[in-house]
Amino acid sequence: DDDVKAELESMVESGFRSRVINEALRKELLLMRRKGLSARLDKLRAKTSPVSTRDVVALIRRDRGR
């Protein structure tokens, strides 16, 4: 958008704009990836039964051979 471009040009000196844009894209893509994974976990959570903390700890200890 023209307004975003104008603000970028006024706030970031020439030579650094690509870096700023790449970093912003990297952060946005990470956020999108996290939201997608969170949605997948929510779907899985809806299909499974809850497990108590005690049971989780017992399973971890069993798998570690304690």
Short mmCIF file of C-alpha atoms in Angstrom, two decimals:
data_model
loop_
_atom_site.label_atom_id
_atom_site.label_comp_id
_atom_site.label_asym_id
_atom_site.label_seq_id
_atom_site.Cartn_x
_atom_site.Cartn_y
_atom_site.Cartn_z
CA ASP A 1 0.00 0.00 0.00
CA ASP A 2 1.14 3.52 -0.73
CA ASP A 3 0.67 4.69 2.87
CA VAL A 4 2.80 1.82 4.21
CA LYS A 5 5.47 2.56 1.63
CA ALA A 6 5.50 6.23 2.55
CA GLU A 7 5.80 5.45 6.25
CA LEU A 8 8.60 2.98 5.60
CA GLU A 9 10.47 5.52 3.52
CA SER A 10 10.08 8.19 6.20
CA MET A 11 11.10 5.96 9.10
CA VAL A 12 13.81 3.71 7.62
CA GLU A 13 16.77 5.07 5.75
CA SER A 14 17.62 3.77 2.31
CA GLY A 15 19.76 0.66 2.39
CA PHE A 16 18.00 -0.80 5.43
CA ARG A 17 14.46 -1.13 4.07
CA SER A 18 14.90 -4.62 2.61
CA ARG A 19 16.18 -5.84 5.96
CA VAL A 20 13.20 -4.34 7.78
CA ILE A 21 10.75 -5.82 5.27
CA ASN A 22 12.38 -9.27 5.44
CA GLU A 23 12.31 -9.26 9.22
CA ALA A 24 8.65 -8.20 9.25
CA LEU A 25 7.78 -10.97 6.79
CA ARG A 26 9.74 -13.52 8.81
CA LYS A 27 7.83 -12.57 11.97
CA GLU A 28 4.46 -12.65 10.19
CA LEU A 29 5.17 -16.05 8.62
CA LEU A 30 6.19 -17.43 12.01
CA LEU A 31 2.97 -16.10 13.52
CA MET A 32 0.93 -17.69 10.72
CA ARG A 33 2.75 -21.01 11.18
CA ARG A 34 2.12 -20.92 14.94
CA LYS A 35 -1.57 -20.15 14.45
CA GLY A 36 -1.90 -23.05 12.01
CA LEU A 37 -0.17 -25.45 14.36
CA SER A 38 -2.27 -24.23 17.26
CA ALA A 39 -5.42 -24.90 15.25
CA ARG A 40 -4.19 -28.41 14.50
CA LEU A 41 -3.53 -29.01 18.18
CA ASP A 42 -7.02 -27.75 19.05
CA LYS A 43 -8.52 -30.28 16.60
CA LEU A 44 -6.45 -33.09 18.10
CA ARG A 45 -7.38 -32.00 21.62
CA ALA A 46 -11.06 -32.22 20.72
CA LYS A 47 -10.60 -35.85 19.61
CA THR A 48 -8.69 -37.10 22.65
CA SER A 49 -9.58 -37.56 26.28
CA PRO A 50 -7.89 -35.48 28.97
CA VAL A 51 -4.87 -36.91 30.80
CA SER A 52 -3.98 -35.92 34.34
CA THR A 53 -0.62 -34.40 35.22
CA ARG A 54 0.08 -37.42 37.40
CA ASP A 55 -0.45 -39.76 34.44
CA VAL A 56 1.76 -37.63 32.18
CA VAL A 57 4.58 -37.67 34.74
CA ALA A 58 4.22 -41.43 35.20
CA LEU A 59 4.40 -42.02 31.44
CA ILE A 60 7.47 -39.81 31.07
CA ARG A 61 9.22 -41.56 33.93
CA ARG A 62 8.35 -44.95 32.49
CA ASP A 63 9.71 -43.95 29.08
CA ARG A 64 12.92 -42.68 30.68
CA GLY A 65 13.36 -45.99 32.47
CA ARG A 66 12.96 -44.73 36.02
#
